[in-house]
């Protein structure tokens, strides 16, 4: 079975401060990991993914994420947050183990960046 | 433009009625997915399909049905057996390969009245 946990329902930061959104995962094999962002009443937009190789992945809009296998984590980060980063963020995982395309998401974290 | 189209955007249903949500993609993607989104519960997988004429139950398939007769289409039927169908429904697709990201439609908001 595969699952994702986002331990924080909400993250609040001031504009210009670093932003971190936490994600931990559980898979039986090795993971493919993804981050998405959602704006109100819209679909999800892809930000970045970890497939293999460098543990630090860079993505859209200045976001990056660090894969940590020993801690089974894939935290999303941005060095300097903008008010426009306020949105709902989702982490997702797919287990590489079998030829199964199942893609599982976490509960989401609402990010609020105050001016 | 390539993408995923969900229709309608808003849907109202009377209790006891079945309703079908449309999802069409022109991305030539192999895999398609249906998720349900409720506040505080994130995205929960209803059904997914890796190829035409094949689909698998997700985590909350009870009360739902799907078909995958064409590569570009993956309609979801919410049946009267679904106890609490009011939610935001999202369709997604991915190209071939486990390492590919999903593309999402804009969603259908279903309300039971």
mmCIF file with all atom_site columns, C-alpha atoms in Angstrom, chain A residues 28-67:
data_model
loop_
_atom_site.group_PDB
_atom_site.id
_atom_site.type_symbol
_atom_site.label_atom_id
_atom_site.label_alt_id
_atom_site.label_comp_id
_atom_site.label_asym_id
_atom_site.label_entity_id
_atom_site.label_seq_id
_atom_site.pdbx_PDB_ins_code
_atom_site.Cartn_x
_atom_site.Cartn_y
_atom_site.Cartn_z
_atom_site.occupancy
_atom_site.B_iso_or_equiv
_atom_site.pdbx_formal_charge
_atom_site.auth_seq_id
_atom_site.auth_comp_id
_atom_site.auth_asym_id
_atom_site.auth_atom_id
_atom_site.pdbx_PDB_model_num
ATOM 1  C CA . UNK A 1 28 ? 6.571   -0.869 -0.272  1.00 0.00 ? 28 UNK A CA 1
ATOM 2  C CA . UNK A 1 29 ? 9.227   -0.224 -2.896  1.00 0.00 ? 29 UNK A CA 1
ATOM 3  C CA . UNK A 1 30 ? 10.824  2.989  -4.078  1.00 0.00 ? 30 UNK A CA 1
ATOM 4  C CA . UNK A 1 31 ? 8.822   6.155  -4.683  1.00 0.00 ? 31 UNK A CA 1
ATOM 5  C CA . UNK A 1 32 ? 8.183   8.630  -7.391  1.00 0.00 ? 32 UNK A CA 1
ATOM 6  C CA . UNK A 1 33 ? 7.178   11.849 -5.625  1.00 0.00 ? 33 UNK A CA 1
ATOM 7  C CA . UNK A 1 34 ? 5.312   14.901 -6.860  1.00 0.00 ? 34 UNK A CA 1
ATOM 8  C CA . UNK A 1 35 ? 4.185   18.312 -5.641  1.00 0.00 ? 35 UNK A CA 1
ATOM 9  C CA . UNK A 1 36 ? 1.146   20.153 -6.959  1.00 0.00 ? 36 UNK A CA 1
ATOM 10 C CA . UNK A 1 37 ? -0.495  23.481 -6.209  1.00 0.00 ? 37 UNK A CA 1
ATOM 11 C CA . UNK A 1 38 ? -4.204  24.296 -6.360  1.00 0.00 ? 38 UNK A CA 1
ATOM 12 C CA . UNK A 1 39 ? -5.882  27.689 -6.517  1.00 0.00 ? 39 UNK A CA 1
ATOM 13 C CA . UNK A 1 40 ? -9.544  28.058 -5.446  1.00 0.00 ? 40 UNK A CA 1
ATOM 14 C CA . UNK A 1 41 ? -12.044 26.087 -7.516  1.00 0.00 ? 41 UNK A CA 1
ATOM 15 C CA . UNK A 1 42 ? -9.402  25.003 -9.996  1.00 0.00 ? 42 UNK A CA 1
ATOM 16 C CA . UNK A 1 43 ? -7.567  21.857 -10.919 1.00 0.00 ? 43 UNK A CA 1
ATOM 17 C CA . UNK A 1 44 ? -4.092  21.046 -9.714  1.00 0.00 ? 44 UNK A CA 1
ATOM 18 C CA . UNK A 1 45 ? -0.933  22.372 -11.320 1.00 0.00 ? 45 UNK A CA 1
ATOM 19 C CA . UNK A 1 46 ? 2.293   20.385 -11.323 1.00 0.00 ? 46 UNK A CA 1
ATOM 20 C CA . UNK A 1 47 ? 5.267   21.969 -9.534  1.00 0.00 ? 47 UNK A CA 1
ATOM 21 C CA . UNK A 1 48 ? 8.043   19.382 -9.470  1.00 0.00 ? 48 UNK A CA 1
ATOM 22 C CA . UNK A 1 49 ? 8.875   15.709 -9.123  1.00 0.00 ? 49 UNK A CA 1
ATOM 23 C CA . UNK A 1 50 ? 11.545  13.390 -7.774  1.00 0.00 ? 50 UNK A CA 1
ATOM 24 C CA . UNK A 1 51 ? 12.333  10.398 -9.955  1.00 0.00 ? 51 UNK A CA 1
ATOM 25 C CA . UNK A 1 52 ? 15.950  9.510  -9.296  1.00 0.00 ? 52 UNK A CA 1
ATOM 26 C CA . UNK A 1 53 ? 19.342  11.119 -8.942  1.00 0.00 ? 53 UNK A CA 1
ATOM 27 C CA . UNK A 1 54 ? 19.963  14.367 -7.091  1.00 0.00 ? 54 UNK A CA 1
ATOM 28 C CA . UNK A 1 55 ? 17.967  14.561 -3.884  1.00 0.00 ? 55 UNK A CA 1
ATOM 29 C CA . UNK A 1 56 ? 17.328  18.284 -4.377  1.00 0.00 ? 56 UNK A CA 1
ATOM 30 C CA . UNK A 1 57 ? 14.796  18.887 -7.102  1.00 0.00 ? 57 UNK A CA 1
ATOM 31 C CA . UNK A 1 58 ? 14.057  22.299 -8.580  1.00 0.00 ? 58 UNK A CA 1
ATOM 32 C CA . UNK A 1 59 ? 10.701  23.156 -10.066 1.00 0.00 ? 59 UNK A CA 1
ATOM 33 C CA . UNK A 1 60 ? 8.386   25.921 -11.172 1.00 0.00 ? 60 UNK A CA 1
ATOM 34 C CA . UNK A 1 61 ? 8.009   29.374 -9.590  1.00 0.00 ? 61 UNK A CA 1
ATOM 35 C CA . UNK A 1 62 ? 11.203  29.077 -7.538  1.00 0.00 ? 62 UNK A CA 1
ATOM 36 C CA . UNK A 1 63 ? 10.097  26.005 -5.593  1.00 0.00 ? 63 UNK A CA 1
ATOM 37 C CA . UNK A 1 64 ? 12.374  23.135 -4.730  1.00 0.00 ? 64 UNK A CA 1
ATOM 38 C CA . UNK A 1 65 ? 12.023  19.933 -2.762  1.00 0.00 ? 65 UNK A CA 1
ATOM 39 C CA . UNK A 1 66 ? 14.431  17.651 -0.979  1.00 0.00 ? 66 UNK A CA 1
ATOM 40 C CA . UNK A 1 67 ? 14.074  13.897 -1.072  1.00 0.00 ? 67 UNK A CA 1
#
